[in-house]
PDB file of C-alpha atoms in Angstrom:
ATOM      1  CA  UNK V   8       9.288  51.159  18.926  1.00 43.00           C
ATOM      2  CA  UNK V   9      11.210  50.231  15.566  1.00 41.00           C
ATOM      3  CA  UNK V  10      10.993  46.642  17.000  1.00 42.00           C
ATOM      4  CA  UNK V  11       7.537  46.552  17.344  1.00 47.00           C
ATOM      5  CA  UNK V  12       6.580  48.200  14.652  1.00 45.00           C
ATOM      6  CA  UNK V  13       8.302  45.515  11.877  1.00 46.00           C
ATOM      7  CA  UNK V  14       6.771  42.843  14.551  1.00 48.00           C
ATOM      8  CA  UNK V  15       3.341  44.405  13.728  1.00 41.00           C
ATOM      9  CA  UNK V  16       4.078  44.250   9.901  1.00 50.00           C
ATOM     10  CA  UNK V  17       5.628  40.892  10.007  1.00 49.00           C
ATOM     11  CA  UNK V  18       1.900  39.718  11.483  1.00 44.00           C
ATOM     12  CA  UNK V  19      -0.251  42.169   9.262  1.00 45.00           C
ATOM     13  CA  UNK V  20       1.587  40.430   6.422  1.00 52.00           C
ATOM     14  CA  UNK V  21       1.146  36.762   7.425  1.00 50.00           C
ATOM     15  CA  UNK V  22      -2.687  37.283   7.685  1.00 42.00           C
ATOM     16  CA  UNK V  23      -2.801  38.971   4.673  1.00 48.00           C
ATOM     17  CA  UNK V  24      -0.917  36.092   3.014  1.00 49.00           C
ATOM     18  CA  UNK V  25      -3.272  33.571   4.693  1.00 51.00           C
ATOM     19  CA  UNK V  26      -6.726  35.382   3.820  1.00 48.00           C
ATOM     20  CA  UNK V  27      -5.417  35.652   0.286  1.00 50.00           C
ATOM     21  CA  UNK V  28      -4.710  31.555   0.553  1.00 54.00           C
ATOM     22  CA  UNK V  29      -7.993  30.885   1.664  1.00 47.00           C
ATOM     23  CA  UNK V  30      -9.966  33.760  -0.748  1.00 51.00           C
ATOM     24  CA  UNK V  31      -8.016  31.331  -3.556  1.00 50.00           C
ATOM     25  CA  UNK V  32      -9.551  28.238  -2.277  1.00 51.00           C
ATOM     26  CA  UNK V  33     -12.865  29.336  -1.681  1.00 48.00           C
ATOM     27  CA  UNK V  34     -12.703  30.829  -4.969  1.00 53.00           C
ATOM     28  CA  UNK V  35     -11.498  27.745  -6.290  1.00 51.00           C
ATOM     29  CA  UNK V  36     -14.027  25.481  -4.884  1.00 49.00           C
ATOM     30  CA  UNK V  37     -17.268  27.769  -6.263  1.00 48.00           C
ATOM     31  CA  UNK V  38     -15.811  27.175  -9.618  1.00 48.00           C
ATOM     32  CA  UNK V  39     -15.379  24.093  -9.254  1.00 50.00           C
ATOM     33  CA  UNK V  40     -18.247  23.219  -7.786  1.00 47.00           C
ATOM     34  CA  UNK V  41     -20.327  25.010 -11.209  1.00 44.00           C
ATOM     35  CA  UNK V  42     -17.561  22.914 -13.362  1.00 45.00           C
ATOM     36  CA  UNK V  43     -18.639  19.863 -11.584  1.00 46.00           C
ATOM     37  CA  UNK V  44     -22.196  20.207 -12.006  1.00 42.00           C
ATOM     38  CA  UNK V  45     -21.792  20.290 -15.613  1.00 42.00           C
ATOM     39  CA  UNK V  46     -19.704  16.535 -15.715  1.00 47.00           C
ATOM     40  CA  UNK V  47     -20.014  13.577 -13.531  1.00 53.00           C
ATOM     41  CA  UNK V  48     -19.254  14.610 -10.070  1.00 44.00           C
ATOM     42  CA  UNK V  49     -22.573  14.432  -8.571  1.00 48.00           C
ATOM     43  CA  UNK V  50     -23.157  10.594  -9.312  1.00 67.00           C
ATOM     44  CA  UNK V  51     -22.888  10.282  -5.203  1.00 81.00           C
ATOM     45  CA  UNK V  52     -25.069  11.569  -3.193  1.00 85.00           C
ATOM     46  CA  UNK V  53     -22.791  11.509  -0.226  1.00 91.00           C
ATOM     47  CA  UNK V  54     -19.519  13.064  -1.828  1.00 94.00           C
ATOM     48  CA  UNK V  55     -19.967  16.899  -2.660  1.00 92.00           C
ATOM     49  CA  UNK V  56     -17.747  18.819  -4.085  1.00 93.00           C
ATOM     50  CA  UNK V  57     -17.219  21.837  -1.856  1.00 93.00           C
ATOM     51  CA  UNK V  58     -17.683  19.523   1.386  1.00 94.00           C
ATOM     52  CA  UNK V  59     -16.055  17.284   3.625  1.00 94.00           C
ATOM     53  CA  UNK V  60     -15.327  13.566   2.143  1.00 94.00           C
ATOM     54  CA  UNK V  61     -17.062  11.446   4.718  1.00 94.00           C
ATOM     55  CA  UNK V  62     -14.596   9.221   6.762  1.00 94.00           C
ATOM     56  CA  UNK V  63     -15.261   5.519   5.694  1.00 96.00           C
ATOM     57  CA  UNK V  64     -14.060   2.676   7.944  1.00 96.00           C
ATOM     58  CA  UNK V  65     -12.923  -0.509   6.462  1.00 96.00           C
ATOM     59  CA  UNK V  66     -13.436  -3.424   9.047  1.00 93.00           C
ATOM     60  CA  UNK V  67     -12.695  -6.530   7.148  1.00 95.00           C
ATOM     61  CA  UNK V  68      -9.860  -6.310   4.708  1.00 96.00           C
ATOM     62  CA  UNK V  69      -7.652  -2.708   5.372  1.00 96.00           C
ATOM     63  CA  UNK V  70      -4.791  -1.305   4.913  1.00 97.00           C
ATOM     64  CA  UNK V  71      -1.915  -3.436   3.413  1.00 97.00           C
ATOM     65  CA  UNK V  72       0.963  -3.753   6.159  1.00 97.00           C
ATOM     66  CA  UNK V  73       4.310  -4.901   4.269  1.00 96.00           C
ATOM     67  CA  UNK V  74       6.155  -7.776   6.494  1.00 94.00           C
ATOM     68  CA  UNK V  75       9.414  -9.172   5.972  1.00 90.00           C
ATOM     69  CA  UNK V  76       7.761 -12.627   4.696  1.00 89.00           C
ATOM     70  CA  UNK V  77       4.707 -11.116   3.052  1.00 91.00           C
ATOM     71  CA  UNK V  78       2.102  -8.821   4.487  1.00 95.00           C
ATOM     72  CA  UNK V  79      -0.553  -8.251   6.486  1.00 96.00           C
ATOM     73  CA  UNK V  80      -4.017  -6.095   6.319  1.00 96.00           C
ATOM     74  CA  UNK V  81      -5.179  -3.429   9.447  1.00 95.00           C
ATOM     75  CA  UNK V  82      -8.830  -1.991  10.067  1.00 94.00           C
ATOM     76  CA  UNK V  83      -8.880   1.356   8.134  1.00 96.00           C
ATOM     77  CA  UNK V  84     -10.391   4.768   8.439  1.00 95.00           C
ATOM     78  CA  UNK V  85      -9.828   7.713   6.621  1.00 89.00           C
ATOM     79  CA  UNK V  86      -8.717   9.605   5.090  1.00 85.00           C
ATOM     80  CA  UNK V  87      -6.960  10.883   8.040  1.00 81.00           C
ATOM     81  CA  UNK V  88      -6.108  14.497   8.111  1.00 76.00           C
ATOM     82  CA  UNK V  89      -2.342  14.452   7.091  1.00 76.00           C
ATOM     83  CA  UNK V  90      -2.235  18.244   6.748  1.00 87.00           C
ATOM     84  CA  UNK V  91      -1.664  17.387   2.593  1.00 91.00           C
ATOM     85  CA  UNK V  92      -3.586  17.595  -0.517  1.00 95.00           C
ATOM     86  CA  UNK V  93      -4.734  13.819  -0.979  1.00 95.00           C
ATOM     87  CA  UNK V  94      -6.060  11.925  -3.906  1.00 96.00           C
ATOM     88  CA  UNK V  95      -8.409   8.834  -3.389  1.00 97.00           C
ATOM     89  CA  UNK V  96      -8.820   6.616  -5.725  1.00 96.00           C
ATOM     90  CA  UNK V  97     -11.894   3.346  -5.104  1.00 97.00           C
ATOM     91  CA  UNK V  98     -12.077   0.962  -7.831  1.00 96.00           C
ATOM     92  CA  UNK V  99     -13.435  -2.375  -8.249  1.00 95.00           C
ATOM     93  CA  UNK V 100     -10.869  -5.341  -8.087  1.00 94.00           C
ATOM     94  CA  UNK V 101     -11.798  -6.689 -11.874  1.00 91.00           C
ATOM     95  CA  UNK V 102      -9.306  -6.593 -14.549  1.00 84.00           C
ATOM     96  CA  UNK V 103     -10.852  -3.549 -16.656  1.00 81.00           C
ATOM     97  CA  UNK V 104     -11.692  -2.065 -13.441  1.00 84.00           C
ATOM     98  CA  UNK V 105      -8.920  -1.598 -11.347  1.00 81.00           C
ATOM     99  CA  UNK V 106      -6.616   0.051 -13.972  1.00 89.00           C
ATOM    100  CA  UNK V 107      -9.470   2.501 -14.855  1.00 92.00           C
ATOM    101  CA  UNK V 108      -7.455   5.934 -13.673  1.00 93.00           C
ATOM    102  CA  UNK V 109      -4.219   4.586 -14.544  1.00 91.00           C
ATOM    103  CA  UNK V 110      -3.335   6.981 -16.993  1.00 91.00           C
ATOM    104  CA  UNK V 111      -4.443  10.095 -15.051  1.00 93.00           C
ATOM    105  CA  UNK V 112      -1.965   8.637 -11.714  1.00 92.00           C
ATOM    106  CA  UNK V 113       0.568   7.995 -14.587  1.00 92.00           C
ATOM    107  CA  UNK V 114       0.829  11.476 -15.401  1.00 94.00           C
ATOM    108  CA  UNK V 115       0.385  12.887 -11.933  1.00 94.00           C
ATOM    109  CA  UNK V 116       3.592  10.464 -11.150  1.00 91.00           C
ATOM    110  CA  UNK V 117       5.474  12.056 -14.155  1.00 94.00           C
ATOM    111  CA  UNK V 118       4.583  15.452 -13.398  1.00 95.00           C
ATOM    112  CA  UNK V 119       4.301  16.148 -10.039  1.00 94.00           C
ATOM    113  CA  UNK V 120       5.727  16.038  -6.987  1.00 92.00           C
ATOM    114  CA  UNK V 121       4.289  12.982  -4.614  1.00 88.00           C
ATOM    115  CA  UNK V 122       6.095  14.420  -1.854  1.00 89.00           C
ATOM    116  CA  UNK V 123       3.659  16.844  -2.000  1.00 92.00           C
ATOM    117  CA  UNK V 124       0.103  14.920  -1.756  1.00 94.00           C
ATOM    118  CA  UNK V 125      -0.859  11.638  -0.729  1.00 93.00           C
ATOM    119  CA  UNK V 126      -2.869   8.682  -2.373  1.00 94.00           C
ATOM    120  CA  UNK V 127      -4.925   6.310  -0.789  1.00 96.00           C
ATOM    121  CA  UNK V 128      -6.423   3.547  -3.065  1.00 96.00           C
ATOM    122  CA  UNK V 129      -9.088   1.333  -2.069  1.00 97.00           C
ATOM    123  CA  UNK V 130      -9.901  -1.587  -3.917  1.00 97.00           C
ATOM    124  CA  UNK V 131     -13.130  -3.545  -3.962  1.00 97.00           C
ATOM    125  CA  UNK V 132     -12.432  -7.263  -3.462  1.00 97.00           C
ATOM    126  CA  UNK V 133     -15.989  -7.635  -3.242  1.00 96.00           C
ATOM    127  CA  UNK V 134     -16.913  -8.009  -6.833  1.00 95.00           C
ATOM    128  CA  UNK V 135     -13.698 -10.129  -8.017  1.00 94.00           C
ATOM    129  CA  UNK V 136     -14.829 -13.566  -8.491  1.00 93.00           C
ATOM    130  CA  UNK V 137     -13.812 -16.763  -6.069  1.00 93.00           C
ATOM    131  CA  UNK V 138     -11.207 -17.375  -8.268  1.00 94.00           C
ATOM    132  CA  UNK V 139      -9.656 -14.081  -9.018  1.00 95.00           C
ATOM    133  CA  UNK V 140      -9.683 -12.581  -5.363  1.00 96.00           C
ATOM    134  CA  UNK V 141      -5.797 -13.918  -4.233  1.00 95.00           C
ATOM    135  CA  UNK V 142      -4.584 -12.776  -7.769  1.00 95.00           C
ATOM    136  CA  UNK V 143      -6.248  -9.327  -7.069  1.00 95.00           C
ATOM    137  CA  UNK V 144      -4.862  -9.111  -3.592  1.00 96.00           C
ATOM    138  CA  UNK V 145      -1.495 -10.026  -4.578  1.00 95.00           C
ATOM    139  CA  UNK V 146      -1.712  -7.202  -7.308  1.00 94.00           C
ATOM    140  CA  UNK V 147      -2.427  -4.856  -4.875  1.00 96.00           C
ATOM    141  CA  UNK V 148       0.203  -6.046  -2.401  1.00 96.00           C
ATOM    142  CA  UNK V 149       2.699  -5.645  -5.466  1.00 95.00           C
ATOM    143  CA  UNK V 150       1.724  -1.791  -5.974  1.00 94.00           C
ATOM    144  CA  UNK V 151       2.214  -1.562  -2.198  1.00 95.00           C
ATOM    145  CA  UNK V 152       5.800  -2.457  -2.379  1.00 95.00           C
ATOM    146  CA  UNK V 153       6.376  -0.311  -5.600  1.00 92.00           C
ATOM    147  CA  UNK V 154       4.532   3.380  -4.031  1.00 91.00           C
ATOM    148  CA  UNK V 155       5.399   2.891  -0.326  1.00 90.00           C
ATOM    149  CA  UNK V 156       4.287   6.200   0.383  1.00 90.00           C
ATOM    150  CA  UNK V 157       0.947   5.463  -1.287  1.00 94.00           C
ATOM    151  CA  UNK V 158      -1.875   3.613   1.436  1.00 95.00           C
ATOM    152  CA  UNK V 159      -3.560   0.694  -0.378  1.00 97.00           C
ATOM    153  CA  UNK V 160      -6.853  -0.957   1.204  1.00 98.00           C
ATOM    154  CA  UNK V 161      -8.188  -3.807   0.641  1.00 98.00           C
ATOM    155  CA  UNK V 162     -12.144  -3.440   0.811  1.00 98.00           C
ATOM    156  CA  UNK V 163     -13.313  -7.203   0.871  1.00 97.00           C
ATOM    157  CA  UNK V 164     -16.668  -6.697   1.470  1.00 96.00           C
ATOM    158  CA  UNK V 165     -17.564  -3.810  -1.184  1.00 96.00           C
ATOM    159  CA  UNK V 166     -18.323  -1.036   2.016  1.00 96.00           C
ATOM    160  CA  UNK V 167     -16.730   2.089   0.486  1.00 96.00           C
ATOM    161  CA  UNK V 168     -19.189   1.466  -2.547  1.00 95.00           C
ATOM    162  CA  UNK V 169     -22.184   1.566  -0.186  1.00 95.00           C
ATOM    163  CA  UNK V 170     -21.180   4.276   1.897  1.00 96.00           C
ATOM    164  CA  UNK V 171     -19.875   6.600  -0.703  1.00 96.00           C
ATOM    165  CA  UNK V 172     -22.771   5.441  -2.406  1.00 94.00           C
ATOM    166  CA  UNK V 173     -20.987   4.595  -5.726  1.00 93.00           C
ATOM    167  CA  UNK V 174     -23.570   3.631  -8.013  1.00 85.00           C
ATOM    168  CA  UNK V 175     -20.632   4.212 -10.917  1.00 81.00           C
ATOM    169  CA  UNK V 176     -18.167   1.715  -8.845  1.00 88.00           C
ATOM    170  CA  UNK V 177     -15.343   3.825  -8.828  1.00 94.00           C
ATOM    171  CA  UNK V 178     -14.540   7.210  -7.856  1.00 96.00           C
ATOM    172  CA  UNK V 179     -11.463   9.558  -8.463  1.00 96.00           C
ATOM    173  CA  UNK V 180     -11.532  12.434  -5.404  1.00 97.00           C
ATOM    174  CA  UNK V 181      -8.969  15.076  -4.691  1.00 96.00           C
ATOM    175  CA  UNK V 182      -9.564  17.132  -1.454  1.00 95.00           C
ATOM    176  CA  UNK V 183      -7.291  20.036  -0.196  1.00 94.00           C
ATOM    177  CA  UNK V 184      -5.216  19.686   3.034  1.00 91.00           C
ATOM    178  CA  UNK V 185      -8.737  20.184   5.485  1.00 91.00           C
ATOM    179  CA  UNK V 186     -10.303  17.395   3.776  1.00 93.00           C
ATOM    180  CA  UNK V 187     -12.777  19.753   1.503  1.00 94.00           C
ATOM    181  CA  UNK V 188     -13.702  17.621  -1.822  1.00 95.00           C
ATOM    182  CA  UNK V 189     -12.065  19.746  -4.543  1.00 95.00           C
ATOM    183  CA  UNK V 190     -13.421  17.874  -7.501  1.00 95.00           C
ATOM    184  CA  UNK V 191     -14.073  14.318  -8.134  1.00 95.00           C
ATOM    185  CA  UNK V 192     -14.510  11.872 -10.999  1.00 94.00           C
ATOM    186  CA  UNK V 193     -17.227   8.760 -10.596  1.00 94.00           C
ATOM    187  CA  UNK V 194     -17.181   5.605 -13.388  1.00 92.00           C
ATOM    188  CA  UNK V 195     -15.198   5.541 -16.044  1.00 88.00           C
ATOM    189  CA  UNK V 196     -13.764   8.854 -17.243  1.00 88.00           C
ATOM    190  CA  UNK V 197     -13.727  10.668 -20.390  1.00 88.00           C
ATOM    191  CA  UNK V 198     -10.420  12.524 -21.270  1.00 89.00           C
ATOM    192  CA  UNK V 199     -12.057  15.896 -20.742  1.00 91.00           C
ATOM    193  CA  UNK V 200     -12.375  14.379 -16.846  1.00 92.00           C
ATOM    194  CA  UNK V 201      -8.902  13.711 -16.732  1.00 92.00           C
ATOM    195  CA  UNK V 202      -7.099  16.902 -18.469  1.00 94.00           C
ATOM    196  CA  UNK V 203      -9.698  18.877 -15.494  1.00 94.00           C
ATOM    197  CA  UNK V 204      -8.775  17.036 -12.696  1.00 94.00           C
ATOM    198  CA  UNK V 205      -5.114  16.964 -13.289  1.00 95.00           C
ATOM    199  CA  UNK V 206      -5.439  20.855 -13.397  1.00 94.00           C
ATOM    200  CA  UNK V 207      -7.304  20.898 -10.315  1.00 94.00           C
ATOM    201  CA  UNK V 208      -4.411  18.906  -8.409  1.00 95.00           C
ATOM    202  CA  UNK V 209      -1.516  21.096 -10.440  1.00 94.00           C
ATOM    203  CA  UNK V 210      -3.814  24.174  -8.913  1.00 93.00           C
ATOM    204  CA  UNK V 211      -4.228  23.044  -5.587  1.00 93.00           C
ATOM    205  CA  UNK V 212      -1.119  22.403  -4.854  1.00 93.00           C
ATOM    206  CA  UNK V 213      -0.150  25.788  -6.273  1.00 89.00           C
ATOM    207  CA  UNK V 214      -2.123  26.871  -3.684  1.00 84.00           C
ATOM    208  CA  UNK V 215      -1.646  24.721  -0.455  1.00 72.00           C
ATOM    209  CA  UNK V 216       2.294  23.897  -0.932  1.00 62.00           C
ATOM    210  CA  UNK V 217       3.560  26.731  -3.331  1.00 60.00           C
TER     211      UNK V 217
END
């Protein structure tokens, strides 16, 4: 009887434990969702905060594949459930463009752990110019090799910025392990956008890998 009594706790306690987990991240998300109403996170139609972020497939371009002798690119679809908190980034490929959340992933690589999440960035090749395409690839081929557990894209024909329906050209997501848009920045952020989206990521992972 002793045994099955501490097998009974042991259980009551693990659902207790995981309805408090998801109480936090429901609870999380409403505020979040009121926080976001208030800033810039509604500029798509299609991504929500509180919802799933819609799978987009990448058909001509995709993901960089490092190769001995250079690299090649792979259809893409995601972001595939990897049972993590992830962080997508989609910016054009210009020069003011693509660096426009560089310092926000500065600080997350400074004070976080990236064992802990995963980043996919998707770049638009589509609005480079003729000339300035190869350079952009090759830039994004270069911060392949330096964050190999990062999943660049290459998005030559602009689809992510149709389908996410970003009529701000870039977007800044975080969703929780289930996929569940957390918050989100679109366009070019302010520093208020950054200092609440870096909390939201410090929070979440609080949460979902304490």
């Amino acid at each position: 009887m002793m045994f099955d009594a501490l097998r009974f706790r042991t259980a009551w306690e693990s659902v207790t434990a995981r309805h408090t987990r998801i109480s936090t991240i429901i609870g999380m998300a409403l505020t979040l969702l009121v926080t976001a109403t208030s800033n810039n996170a509604l500029a798509s139609t299609v991504i929500k905060v509180g919802e799933g972020l819609p799978v987009l497939a990448v058909q001509r371009g995709g993901r960089v594949v490092l190769e001995p002798d250079g690299y090649s690119v792979a259809p893409w679809s995601g972001p595939r459930d990897l049972g993590l908190v992830q962080v997508i980034q989609y910016v054009p490929g210009t020069r003011r463009g693509g660096g426009i959340y560089d310092p926000l992933t500065e600080r997350m690589r400074l004070e976080l752990d990236v064992a802990r999440y995963r980043i996919t960035a998707i770049v638009n090749i589509n609005v480079a110019s003729r000339f300035a395409k190869p350079f952009v690839r090759e830039a994004v081929v270069d911060k392949q090799r330096a964050f190999s557990l990062a999943t660049l894209v290459l998005d030559e024909d602009g689809t992510g910025k149709q389908d996410w329906d970003l009529s701000e050209h870039a977007a800044f997501i975080i969703t929780d392990a289930s996929g569940t848009v957390m918050d989100a920045i679109f366009g070019e952020p302010a520093k208020r956008d950054f200092d609440r989206i870096f909390q939201t990521l410090e929070a979440l992972l609080q949460v979902e890998h304490p």
